[in-house]
Coordinates of C-alpha atoms in Angstrom, one line a residue:
M1 CA -38.8 -15.1 65.6
A2 CA -36.5 -17.8 64.3
D3 CA -39.5 -19.4 62.2
L4 CA -40.7 -15.9 61.1
S5 CA -36.9 -14.9 59.7
Q6 CA -36.6 -18.5 58.0
H7 CA -40.0 -17.4 56.2
N8 CA -38.7 -14.0 55.1
M9 CA -35.3 -15.5 54.1
A10 CA -37.3 -18.1 51.9
T11 CA -39.4 -15.3 50.7
A12 CA -36.4 -13.3 49.8
C13 CA -35.0 -16.3 47.8
E14 CA -37.9 -16.9 46.0
A15 CA -38.4 -13.1 45.0
Y16 CA -34.5 -12.9 43.9
S17 CA -34.7 -16.2 42.0
A18 CA -38.2 -14.9 40.3
A19 CA -36.5 -11.7 39.3
A20 CA -33.3 -13.6 37.9
N21 CA -35.7 -15.8 35.7
T22 CA -37.3 -12.6 34.7
E23 CA -33.9 -10.8 34.0
D24 CA -33.0 -14.2 32.2
N25 CA -36.3 -14.1 30.3
S26 CA -35.7 -10.6 29.5
L27 CA -32.4 -10.9 28.0
S28 CA -33.3 -14.1 26.2
A29 CA -36.2 -11.9 24.5
Q30 CA -34.2 -9.3 23.8
L31 CA -31.5 -11.6 22.3
Q32 CA -34.3 -12.6 20.0
R33 CA -35.4 -9.5 18.8
I34 CA -31.5 -8.4 17.9
I35 CA -31.5 -11.7 15.9
E36 CA -34.8 -10.9 14.2
Q37 CA -34.2 -7.2 13.4
R38 CA -30.6 -7.4 12.7
S39 CA -30.1 -4.5 15.3
L40 CA -26.4 -4.8 15.5
T41 CA -23.6 -2.2 14.3
A42 CA -20.2 -2.8 13.5
R43 CA -17.3 -0.9 14.6
F44 CA -13.4 -1.0 12.9
Q45 CA -10.7 -0.7 14.5
P46 CA -7.3 0.3 12.2
I47 CA -4.3 -1.8 12.3
I48 CA -1.3 -0.2 11.3
E49 CA 1.8 -1.0 9.7
M50 CA 4.6 -0.2 12.3
H51 CA 7.2 0.9 9.9
N52 CA 5.4 3.9 8.4
G53 CA 2.0 4.3 9.8
D54 CA 0.1 3.0 6.8
I55 CA -3.2 1.3 7.3
L56 CA -3.0 -2.7 7.0
G57 CA -6.7 -2.7 7.8
Y58 CA -9.3 -3.0 10.2
E59 CA -10.4 -5.3 12.7
G60 CA -14.3 -5.6 12.8
L61 CA -16.1 -5.4 16.1
I62 CA -19.6 -5.8 17.0
R63 CA -22.0 -3.8 19.3
G64 CA -26.0 -4.4 20.4
P65 CA -28.4 -1.7 20.5
S66 CA -27.1 1.2 22.7
D67 CA -30.0 1.1 24.8
S68 CA -29.9 -2.7 25.5
P69 CA -27.6 -4.6 28.3
L70 CA -26.7 -6.8 25.3
H71 CA -24.7 -3.5 23.8
S72 CA -21.4 -5.0 25.0
P73 CA -20.3 -8.2 22.9
L74 CA -19.3 -9.7 26.1
N75 CA -22.7 -9.6 27.7
L76 CA -24.2 -10.3 23.9
F77 CA -22.2 -13.3 23.4
K78 CA -22.8 -14.6 27.1
A79 CA -26.7 -14.7 26.4
A80 CA -26.4 -16.4 23.2
S81 CA -24.3 -19.1 24.5
E82 CA -26.7 -19.2 27.6
N83 CA -29.6 -19.8 24.8
N84 CA -27.7 -22.2 22.8
L85 CA -27.6 -19.5 19.9
T86 CA -24.0 -18.8 19.6
V87 CA -23.4 -20.0 16.0
T88 CA -26.3 -18.0 14.8
V89 CA -25.1 -14.8 16.7
E90 CA -21.6 -15.2 15.5
H91 CA -23.1 -15.6 11.6
L92 CA -25.4 -12.7 12.2
C93 CA -22.5 -10.4 13.2
R94 CA -20.1 -11.6 10.7
H95 CA -22.5 -10.5 8.0
V96 CA -23.3 -6.9 9.6
I97 CA -19.3 -6.3 9.6
L98 CA -18.9 -7.5 6.2
E99 CA -22.0 -5.5 5.0
Q100 CA -20.8 -2.5 6.7
F101 CA -17.1 -2.9 5.6
A102 CA -18.2 -3.0 1.9
A103 CA -20.8 -0.1 1.9
Q104 CA -18.0 1.8 3.5
K105 CA -15.8 0.7 0.9
L106 CA -13.0 0.6 3.6
P107 CA -9.2 0.0 2.2
G108 CA -7.3 -2.4 3.3
K109 CA -7.8 -6.0 5.1
L110 CA -10.6 -7.3 7.1
F111 CA -9.7 -9.0 10.4
L112 CA -13.1 -11.1 11.0
N113 CA -13.2 -12.8 14.2
V114 CA -14.4 -16.4 14.1
S115 CA -14.5 -18.9 16.9
P116 CA -13.3 -22.4 16.1
E117 CA -16.7 -23.7 16.9
C118 CA -18.0 -21.7 14.5
L119 CA -15.6 -22.4 11.9
L120 CA -16.3 -26.1 12.0
Q121 CA -19.7 -25.7 11.4
R122 CA -20.7 -27.7 8.2
D123 CA -22.5 -24.6 6.3
T124 CA -19.5 -22.4 7.0
R125 CA -17.2 -25.0 5.8
N126 CA -19.4 -25.3 2.4
G127 CA -18.5 -22.1 1.2
E128 CA -21.6 -19.9 2.8
T129 CA -19.0 -16.7 4.0
L130 CA -17.0 -17.4 0.6
D131 CA -20.5 -17.0 -1.5
Y132 CA -21.2 -13.9 0.8
I133 CA -18.5 -12.0 0.7
R134 CA -18.3 -12.2 -3.3
D135 CA -22.0 -11.1 -3.3
L136 CA -20.7 -8.0 -1.6
G137 CA -18.1 -7.3 -4.1
I138 CA -15.1 -8.2 -1.5
N139 CA -12.1 -10.1 -2.5
P140 CA -11.5 -13.2 -0.2
E141 CA -7.8 -12.4 -0.3
R142 CA -8.7 -9.2 1.6
V143 CA -10.5 -10.7 4.4
I144 CA -8.4 -12.7 7.3
I145 CA -10.2 -15.1 9.5
E146 CA -9.2 -13.6 13.1
L147 CA -9.5 -17.2 15.6
T148 CA -10.8 -16.3 18.9
E149 CA -11.1 -19.0 21.8
Y150 CA -14.2 -18.5 24.0
Q151 CA -13.5 -22.3 25.2
P152 CA -10.8 -24.8 24.8
T153 CA -9.9 -26.5 21.4
H154 CA -9.5 -30.3 21.5
D155 CA -9.9 -31.5 17.8
Y156 CA -7.1 -29.8 16.5
G157 CA -6.9 -32.3 13.4
L158 CA -10.4 -30.9 12.5
L159 CA -9.6 -27.5 12.9
C160 CA -6.6 -27.9 10.9
E161 CA -8.9 -29.2 8.3
A162 CA -11.2 -26.2 8.5
V163 CA -8.5 -23.8 8.4
F164 CA -6.7 -25.6 5.2
H165 CA -9.9 -25.5 3.5
Y166 CA -10.6 -21.4 4.5
R167 CA -7.0 -20.8 3.3
E168 CA -7.9 -23.0 -0.2
M169 CA -10.8 -20.6 -0.7
G170 CA -8.1 -17.9 -0.4
F171 CA -8.4 -16.5 3.3
E172 CA -5.4 -15.5 5.3
I173 CA -5.4 -16.9 9.2
A174 CA -4.9 -15.0 12.3
I175 CA -4.7 -16.4 15.8
D176 CA -6.3 -13.6 18.5
D177 CA -5.1 -13.0 22.0
L178 CA -1.9 -14.9 21.6
G179 CA -1.1 -15.9 25.3
E180 CA -4.4 -15.3 26.8
G181 CA -6.4 -18.0 25.6
F182 CA -6.6 -22.0 26.4
S183 CA -4.0 -23.2 23.8
S184 CA -3.1 -20.8 21.7
L185 CA 0.5 -21.2 21.4
R186 CA -0.3 -25.0 20.5
L187 CA -3.0 -23.2 17.8
W188 CA -0.1 -21.3 16.2
S189 CA 2.0 -24.6 16.2
E190 CA -0.5 -26.5 14.3
L191 CA -2.0 -23.9 12.4
K192 CA 0.7 -21.9 10.8
P193 CA -1.0 -18.8 10.6
D194 CA -0.3 -15.5 8.8
Y195 CA -0.7 -13.2 11.7
V196 CA -0.6 -13.7 15.5
K197 CA -2.0 -10.6 17.6
I198 CA -0.3 -10.4 21.1
D199 CA -2.6 -9.7 24.2
M200 CA -2.6 -6.8 25.3
H201 CA -1.8 -7.7 28.9
F202 CA 1.9 -8.2 27.3
I203 CA 1.7 -4.9 25.6
Q204 CA 0.5 -2.4 28.6
G205 CA 3.4 -1.2 30.5
I206 CA 5.7 -2.9 28.2
D207 CA 8.1 0.1 28.2
H208 CA 8.6 -0.5 31.9
D209 CA 8.4 -4.1 32.3
P210 CA 11.2 -6.4 31.2
V211 CA 9.1 -9.7 31.7
K212 CA 6.8 -8.6 29.1
A213 CA 9.1 -7.1 27.0
Q214 CA 11.2 -10.5 27.0
F215 CA 7.9 -12.2 26.1
V216 CA 7.4 -10.2 23.5
R217 CA 10.7 -10.4 22.0
S218 CA 10.3 -14.4 22.1
I219 CA 7.0 -14.0 20.1
Q220 CA 8.9 -12.0 17.6
S221 CA 11.7 -14.2 17.5
I222 CA 9.6 -17.5 16.7
A223 CA 7.4 -15.4 14.2
E224 CA 10.8 -14.3 12.1
K225 CA 11.6 -17.9 12.0
S226 CA 7.7 -19.2 11.1
G227 CA 7.0 -16.4 8.4
T228 CA 4.4 -15.3 10.6
R229 CA 3.4 -11.5 11.4
V230 CA 2.9 -10.1 14.7
I231 CA 0.2 -7.3 15.7
A232 CA 0.3 -5.8 18.7
E233 CA -2.9 -5.2 20.4
G234 CA -3.8 -2.6 23.6
I235 CA -1.5 -0.1 22.6
E236 CA -2.2 3.0 24.8
T237 CA 0.4 5.0 25.1
Q238 CA 3.5 6.8 23.3
S239 CA 6.1 4.8 25.1
E240 CA 4.5 1.4 24.3
L241 CA 4.2 2.3 20.6
L242 CA 7.9 3.1 20.5
T243 CA 9.0 0.3 22.4
V244 CA 7.0 -2.3 20.4
R245 CA 8.3 -1.0 17.2
E246 CA 11.7 -0.8 18.5
M247 CA 11.4 -4.8 19.0
G248 CA 10.4 -4.8 15.1
V249 CA 7.0 -6.0 15.6
A250 CA 5.4 -5.2 12.3
C251 CA 1.8 -4.2 12.9
G252 CA 0.0 -2.5 15.7
Q253 CA -3.8 -1.6 17.0
G254 CA -4.7 0.2 19.8
Y255 CA -6.5 3.5 21.5
H256 CA -3.2 5.5 21.3
I257 CA -3.6 4.4 17.3
A258 CA -7.3 4.9 16.9
R259 CA -10.4 4.0 18.8
P260 CA -12.9 1.6 17.1
H261 CA -15.6 3.6 15.3
P262 CA -18.7 3.0 13.0
T263 CA -16.9 5.4 10.3
P264 CA -13.0 4.7 11.0
T265 CA -10.5 6.9 10.1
R266 CA -8.5 6.0 7.1
A267 CA -5.0 7.7 8.5
I268 CA -3.6 7.7 11.8
S269 CA -3.4 11.4 13.7
A270 CA -0.6 13.4 13.0
E271 CA 0.9 12.9 16.4
V272 CA 1.4 9.0 15.6
A273 CA 2.6 9.7 12.2
K274 CA 5.3 12.0 13.5
V275 CA 6.6 9.7 15.9
L276 CA 6.2 6.6 13.7
T277 CA 8.2 8.5 10.6
A278 CA 10.8 10.2 12.7
N279 CA 13.5 8.3 12.1
S280 CA 11.8 6.6 9.0
P281 CA 13.6 7.3 5.3
P282 CA 11.7 8.9 2.9
S283 CA 9.9 6.9 0.5
P284 CA 11.1 6.0 -3.0
R285 CA 10.2 7.9 -5.8
R286 CA 8.4 6.5 -8.6
N287 CA 10.3 6.1 -11.9
S288 CA 9.5 9.0 -14.1
A289 CA 7.6 8.7 -17.8
G290 CA 5.9 5.1 -18.3
F291 CA 7.6 5.0 -21.7
E292 CA 10.7 3.5 -21.0
Q293 CA 9.1 0.4 -19.8
T294 CA 8.0 0.0 -23.3
I295 CA 11.2 0.3 -25.1
A296 CA 12.2 -2.8 -25.8
V297 CA 16.3 -4.4 -25.4
E298 CA 16.2 -5.1 -29.0
K299 CA 16.7 -1.5 -29.7
I300 CA 20.3 -1.9 -28.8
L301 CA 20.8 -5.8 -30.3
K302 CA 24.2 -6.1 -32.1
T303 CA 25.0 -8.8 -34.3
S304 CA 28.1 -10.9 -33.0
P305 CA 30.1 -13.7 -34.4
T306 CA 29.0 -16.7 -32.5
I307 CA 30.9 -20.5 -31.9
P308 CA 29.6 -23.9 -31.3
S309 CA 30.3 -25.6 -27.9
K310 CA 32.5 -27.9 -30.0
M311 CA 35.3 -25.5 -31.1
S312 CA 38.4 -26.1 -29.3
N313 CA 39.9 -23.8 -26.7
N314 CA 42.9 -22.9 -28.9
Q315 CA 40.7 -22.1 -31.9
V316 CA 38.4 -19.4 -29.6
D317 CA 41.6 -18.2 -28.2
E318 CA 42.8 -17.5 -32.0
I319 CA 39.6 -15.6 -32.3
F320 CA 40.3 -13.5 -29.5
L321 CA 44.0 -12.7 -30.7
Q322 CA 42.6 -11.6 -34.0
N323 CA 39.7 -9.7 -32.9
P324 CA 41.6 -7.4 -29.8
K325 CA 38.1 -5.2 -29.0
L326 CA 35.9 -8.3 -29.0
Q327 CA 35.3 -8.8 -25.1
F328 CA 33.3 -12.1 -25.2
I329 CA 32.0 -14.4 -27.7
P330 CA 28.2 -16.0 -27.6
V331 CA 28.3 -19.8 -27.8
V332 CA 25.5 -21.5 -30.0
D333 CA 24.3 -24.9 -31.0
H334 CA 21.9 -24.9 -33.5
G335 CA 20.1 -21.7 -32.8
V336 CA 20.0 -22.2 -28.8
P337 CA 22.1 -20.1 -27.1
I338 CA 24.4 -22.3 -24.4
G339 CA 26.3 -19.4 -22.8
I340 CA 29.3 -16.9 -23.2
I341 CA 32.8 -17.0 -23.1
N342 CA 34.7 -13.8 -21.6
R343 CA 37.8 -12.5 -23.1
Y344 CA 39.7 -11.9 -19.9
H345 CA 38.5 -15.3 -18.4
M346 CA 40.2 -17.2 -21.0
I347 CA 43.4 -15.4 -21.3
E348 CA 43.5 -15.3 -16.8
R349 CA 43.2 -19.3 -17.3
F350 CA 45.6 -19.9 -20.0
A351 CA 48.2 -17.9 -18.4
R352 CA 48.0 -20.4 -15.4
P353 CA 50.8 -22.9 -15.6
Y354 CA 50.1 -26.1 -18.1
Q355 CA 46.7 -25.1 -18.5
R356 CA 47.1 -24.3 -22.5
E357 CA 48.5 -27.5 -22.9
L358 CA 45.9 -29.2 -20.3
Y359 CA 43.0 -27.6 -22.5
G360 CA 43.7 -26.3 -25.4
K361 CA 42.6 -29.2 -27.7
K362 CA 39.7 -29.8 -26.0
S363 CA 36.3 -28.5 -25.9
C364 CA 35.7 -24.5 -25.5
K365 CA 32.7 -26.0 -22.9
E366 CA 35.7 -25.6 -20.0
F367 CA 35.4 -21.8 -20.3
I368 CA 31.4 -21.0 -20.9
D369 CA 29.5 -19.0 -18.7
A370 CA 26.3 -21.3 -18.7
N371 CA 24.6 -18.6 -16.1
A372 CA 24.7 -16.0 -18.9
V373 CA 21.8 -13.6 -19.0
V374 CA 19.4 -14.5 -21.7
V375 CA 16.2 -12.7 -22.6
D376 CA 13.4 -12.4 -25.1
K377 CA 14.0 -9.5 -27.7
N378 CA 10.5 -7.8 -26.5
T379 CA 11.8 -7.6 -23.1
S380 CA 11.9 -4.3 -21.5
M381 CA 15.5 -2.1 -21.1
Q382 CA 14.2 -1.4 -17.6
D383 CA 13.6 -5.0 -16.6
V384 CA 17.0 -6.2 -18.3
S385 CA 18.5 -4.0 -15.7
H386 CA 16.5 -5.1 -12.8
I387 CA 17.4 -8.7 -14.0
I388 CA 21.0 -8.3 -13.9
V389 CA 20.9 -6.5 -10.5
E390 CA 19.0 -9.1 -8.9
T391 CA 21.0 -11.8 -10.2
N392 CA 24.8 -10.8 -10.5
P393 CA 26.0 -7.3 -11.9
D394 CA 28.9 -9.1 -13.3
H395 CA 26.8 -9.9 -16.1
L396 CA 27.0 -6.1 -17.2
I397 CA 30.8 -7.3 -18.1
N398 CA 29.9 -10.5 -20.0
G399 CA 26.8 -8.8 -22.0
I400 CA 23.4 -10.3 -22.2
I401 CA 22.0 -13.0 -25.0
I402 CA 19.1 -11.7 -26.9
T403 CA 16.8 -14.6 -28.3
D404 CA 13.6 -14.5 -30.2
Q405 CA 11.1 -17.6 -29.3
G406 CA 14.0 -18.8 -28.0
Q407 CA 16.7 -18.5 -30.8
Y408 CA 19.9 -16.8 -30.7
V409 CA 19.3 -13.1 -32.6
G410 CA 21.9 -11.1 -31.1
I411 CA 23.7 -10.0 -28.1
C412 CA 23.9 -6.4 -26.1
T413 CA 26.6 -5.0 -24.0
G414 CA 26.1 -3.8 -20.7
P415 CA 27.8 -0.3 -21.4
D416 CA 25.1 0.4 -24.3
L417 CA 22.3 -0.9 -22.0
M418 CA 23.6 1.5 -19.0
R419 CA 23.9 4.6 -21.7
E420 CA 20.4 4.1 -23.0
I421 CA 18.8 3.6 -19.8
T422 CA 20.4 6.7 -18.5
Q423 CA 19.4 8.8 -21.7
M424 CA 15.8 7.1 -21.0
Q425 CA 15.9 8.8 -17.6
I426 CA 17.5 12.3 -18.4
T427 CA 14.5 12.3 -20.9
A428 CA 12.2 11.2 -18.8
A429 CA 13.0 13.7 -16.3
R430 CA 12.9 16.4 -18.7
Y431 CA 9.7 15.8 -19.9
A432 CA 7.3 14.1 -17.2
N433 CA 7.2 14.3 -13.6
P434 CA 8.5 11.6 -11.7
L435 CA 5.7 11.1 -9.2
T436 CA 2.5 11.6 -11.1
Q437 CA 3.8 10.9 -15.0
L438 CA 2.0 14.0 -16.0
P439 CA 4.0 16.2 -18.6
G440 CA 6.5 18.0 -16.8
N441 CA 7.5 21.8 -17.6
V442 CA 8.9 21.1 -21.0
P443 CA 5.8 20.1 -22.8
I444 CA 3.7 22.3 -20.6
N445 CA 5.6 25.6 -22.1
E446 CA 5.3 23.5 -25.8
H447 CA 1.9 23.2 -25.5
I448 CA 1.0 26.7 -24.6
D449 CA 3.1 28.3 -27.0
K450 CA 1.4 26.0 -29.6
L451 CA -2.1 27.1 -28.6
L452 CA -0.9 30.9 -28.8
E453 CA 0.5 30.2 -32.1
K454 CA -2.5 28.8 -33.6
K455 CA -4.8 31.5 -31.6
Q456 CA -6.7 28.8 -30.1
A457 CA -8.7 30.0 -26.7
F458 CA -7.9 28.3 -23.7
T459 CA -8.1 28.9 -20.0
A460 CA -5.1 28.4 -17.6
C461 CA -5.9 27.2 -14.0
Y462 CA -3.0 27.1 -11.7
C463 CA -3.7 24.7 -8.9
D464 CA -1.5 24.6 -5.7
L465 CA -2.0 23.1 -2.3
D466 CA -2.1 25.0 0.6
H467 CA -0.9 23.9 4.0
F468 CA 0.9 21.0 2.3
K469 CA 4.6 21.3 3.8
P470 CA 3.5 21.2 7.6
F471 CA 1.4 17.7 6.5
N472 CA 4.4 16.6 4.7
D473 CA 6.9 17.3 7.7
V474 CA 4.3 15.8 10.4
Y475 CA 2.5 12.7 8.1
G476 CA 5.9 11.9 6.3
Y477 CA 6.9 11.9 2.8
R478 CA 4.9 9.0 1.8
R479 CA 1.7 10.5 2.6
G480 CA 2.5 13.7 1.1
D481 CA 3.2 11.6 -2.2
D482 CA 0.1 10.2 -1.8
I483 CA -2.2 13.6 -1.3
I484 CA -0.2 14.5 -4.6
Q485 CA -1.1 11.7 -6.6
L486 CA -4.7 12.0 -5.3
T487 CA -4.6 15.7 -6.4
S488 CA -3.2 14.1 -10.1
E489 CA -6.2 11.7 -10.2
I490 CA -8.9 14.3 -9.1
L491 CA -7.8 16.9 -11.7
K492 CA -7.6 13.7 -14.5
S493 CA -11.4 12.5 -13.2
H494 CA -12.5 16.1 -14.1
C495 CA -10.9 17.2 -17.3
D496 CA -12.0 15.9 -20.9
P497 CA -8.7 14.1 -21.9
Q498 CA -9.5 15.1 -25.7
T499 CA -9.2 18.7 -25.2
D500 CA -7.9 19.7 -21.8
F501 CA -4.4 19.5 -21.0
I502 CA -3.1 18.8 -17.3
G503 CA 0.8 19.2 -16.5
H504 CA 2.8 18.6 -13.3
I505 CA 4.9 21.9 -12.8
G506 CA 6.6 20.2 -9.4
G507 CA 5.8 19.7 -5.9
D508 CA 2.2 20.2 -5.1
D509 CA 1.7 22.8 -8.1
F510 CA -0.4 21.7 -11.0
I511 CA -1.7 23.4 -14.1
I512 CA -4.8 22.7 -16.2
L513 CA -5.3 24.2 -19.8
F514 CA -8.9 23.7 -20.1
R515 CA -10.4 24.4 -23.8
S516 CA -13.7 22.6 -22.6
E517 CA -16.5 25.1 -22.7
D518 CA -17.7 24.3 -19.0
W519 CA -14.2 24.7 -17.4
E520 CA -15.7 26.7 -14.5
N521 CA -17.8 24.1 -13.4
R522 CA -15.3 21.6 -13.7
C523 CA -12.9 23.7 -11.5
K524 CA -16.0 23.7 -8.8
A525 CA -16.5 20.0 -9.5
I526 CA -12.5 19.5 -8.8
L527 CA -12.7 21.5 -5.4
Q528 CA -15.8 19.4 -4.4
S529 CA -13.9 16.0 -4.7
F530 CA -10.9 17.3 -3.3
S531 CA -13.0 18.4 0.0
E532 CA -14.4 15.1 0.0
E533 CA -11.3 12.8 -0.6
I534 CA -8.8 15.3 1.9
Q535 CA -10.5 13.9 4.6
H536 CA -9.5 10.2 4.5
F537 CA -5.9 11.4 4.9
Y538 CA -6.6 12.3 8.6
S539 CA -7.7 11.0 11.7
N540 CA -11.0 11.2 13.1
E541 CA -9.9 13.6 15.8
D542 CA -8.0 15.9 13.3
R543 CA -10.8 16.0 11.1
E544 CA -13.0 16.9 13.5
R545 CA -11.1 19.9 15.2
G546 CA -10.3 20.8 11.2
G547 CA -6.7 20.5 11.5
Y548 CA -3.8 19.3 14.1
L549 CA -1.2 19.9 16.7
S550 CA 2.5 19.7 16.1
E551 CA 5.7 21.0 17.2
D552 CA 7.4 23.5 14.9
R553 CA 11.0 24.1 14.7
Q554 CA 11.4 26.1 18.2
G555 CA 9.2 23.3 20.0
Q556 CA 6.2 25.0 20.3
K557 CA 2.9 23.4 19.8
V558 CA 1.5 24.8 16.5
F559 CA -2.2 24.3 15.0
Y560 CA -2.2 23.5 11.3
P561 CA -5.3 23.5 9.1
L562 CA -6.4 20.8 7.1
V563 CA -4.4 20.6 3.4
C564 CA -6.7 22.9 0.9
L565 CA -6.9 23.3 -3.0
S566 CA -6.6 26.8 -4.3
L567 CA -7.4 27.5 -8.1
G568 CA -6.1 30.4 -9.9
V569 CA -7.8 31.0 -13.4
V570 CA -6.7 33.3 -16.3
K571 CA -7.8 33.2 -19.8
S572 CA -6.1 33.5 -22.7
S573 CA -8.6 35.0 -24.9
L574 CA -7.6 38.6 -24.0
N575 CA -5.1 39.2 -27.0
K576 CA -2.4 40.2 -24.7
F577 CA -0.5 36.9 -24.1
Y578 CA 2.1 35.9 -26.7
S579 CA 4.3 33.1 -24.6
H580 CA 4.1 30.6 -22.1
H581 CA 6.2 32.9 -19.9
Q582 CA 3.5 35.6 -19.8
I583 CA 0.5 32.9 -19.2
S584 CA 2.8 31.4 -16.4
I585 CA 3.0 35.2 -14.7
A586 CA -0.8 35.9 -15.0
A587 CA -1.8 32.5 -13.7
S588 CA 0.7 32.5 -10.9
D589 CA -0.7 36.0 -10.0
A590 CA -4.2 34.6 -10.0
K591 CA -2.9 31.9 -7.8
K592 CA -1.9 33.9 -5.0
Q593 CA -5.3 35.6 -5.1
A594 CA -6.9 32.3 -4.6
K595 CA -4.5 31.5 -1.7
K596 CA -5.9 34.5 0.2
I597 CA -9.2 32.9 0.3
P598 CA -9.7 30.4 3.0
G599 CA -10.2 26.9 2.5
N600 CA -10.5 25.3 -1.0
S601 CA -10.6 28.5 -3.2
L602 CA -11.1 29.2 -6.7
F603 CA -10.3 33.0 -8.5
I604 CA -10.8 33.9 -11.7
D605 CA -9.3 36.8 -13.2
R606 CA -11.7 39.1 -15.2
R607 CA -9.7 42.0 -15.2
S608 CA -10.6 42.1 -19.2
E609 CA -14.5 42.7 -18.0
N610 CA -13.5 44.9 -15.4
D611 CA -14.8 42.5 -12.5
S612 CA -13.2 40.2 -10.2
S613 CA -14.8 36.6 -9.2
K614 CA -13.8 35.1 -5.9
I615 CA -15.7 31.6 -5.4
K616 CA -15.2 29.4 -2.2

């Protein structure tokens, strides 16, 4: 019996060994087929800016065939390691991720996982990856090499050299799974990366684990001193998200924000957006019309008497006494400005005991402000004001020296500069919308009246966003501004700049004055483009269910549909419009009819033809 049992055991062991070998051979064969057929799929997980929810970029992840035991990346790289194919598989993964990132035209940066072993390969360091990225049309500055440790790193000198080489080519560097790898803290010290990703172990449950919280605070403190941005991985709950954000961590990643997906979201969900923007101030509005940027400071240039630096202080004081309104004098030697002497500064110094006796006969260099603002005559007034604010607002009192190719030509005063900028802002606010820089109400009305006066036929199209306010409330003003700017760009892309006029009435309302004969086709193209582009402003979950849930002011969960666009159209060829007021009322009525139609809609007022047309 004993012999039989031993025999059975030996037979069983042999069978198990044979089965294991068969399985190994099968995995090896599958791995070879995957490499030959390039049968890998990329998935992308968003990484967001924690202060506002904007997507910084995506981490590129990889999956094997769905019906294969090598579907999991862990199994895939384990098999690759056992078959000495790690570098080959990693190169393939990298190519697949880059190709799909480029094909989808994803915004932001791409975090590309690279092992130190692969980074040190000769072909890698000779620019193979850089050439491939350029062939795909991706700027290297958008790619972040994310170092992932599968095994201990020993040759830090060689690794630093390789990282330096990558940086020279324009790439940024990140260290993955800080706190989990073999030597990630030393890597941080040696490589000085642009980003570090804290391992998910320290993030999950951080809201009720003081030890994990202290670890992250310590990492955040080091990061602030070293100029490194921290990314928290593995955020899976709202509490973790808020805790990490309150610690000042710059970026976040995890299932609560968005899961990896072959076609990833380009916006976070409404729920996450509301949490992140709840206490964030609205984004600053852009300056109004762009023309103020082109008005040069030369416009307010004034000629002023100048003095050489060798003039005595007594002589300068005499000039001030003879000219009570003179506040400052430029000091110029051989056409080159040296600085400015301020009236009140000199009087204040001379009022002190013995100052006139000590300095009266000496050169005025003692009283010169050598740090005066000096700008070229072609510098825009907006830029001059920024220079003053960023250096020292006191320069507004002293004035600004203006040169032409380095030679003194005149001066401008602070009050003159502020007066001109204020007037430009008033004019810009009157004539252009501050967000889109499209013409505002005044030029819109003037254009309509001009067309009516010349009896030129045109078609007025009132454009209005539906369900925009709830989106703005939930996703934040910045994302709302982005939608308004998107709408502006779509309208411009489908209008003829030679014949059609686009105006921004205000908020989410626009008007187009078409003179193109194919205006109806252009309206349909606008709706089609908007329908496609607006999808990128929502998470995959919100997009699939056609809207999002959010609390109203009473704390009740309310379902809000996706933002859509309504177009109300009225033709001017009815011989019954005599002013922009009448056109405005008729177009507004047509817009109201369009808004009654669900979804993106076009309503054309055809009452003169005893017909109304509704197109969805």
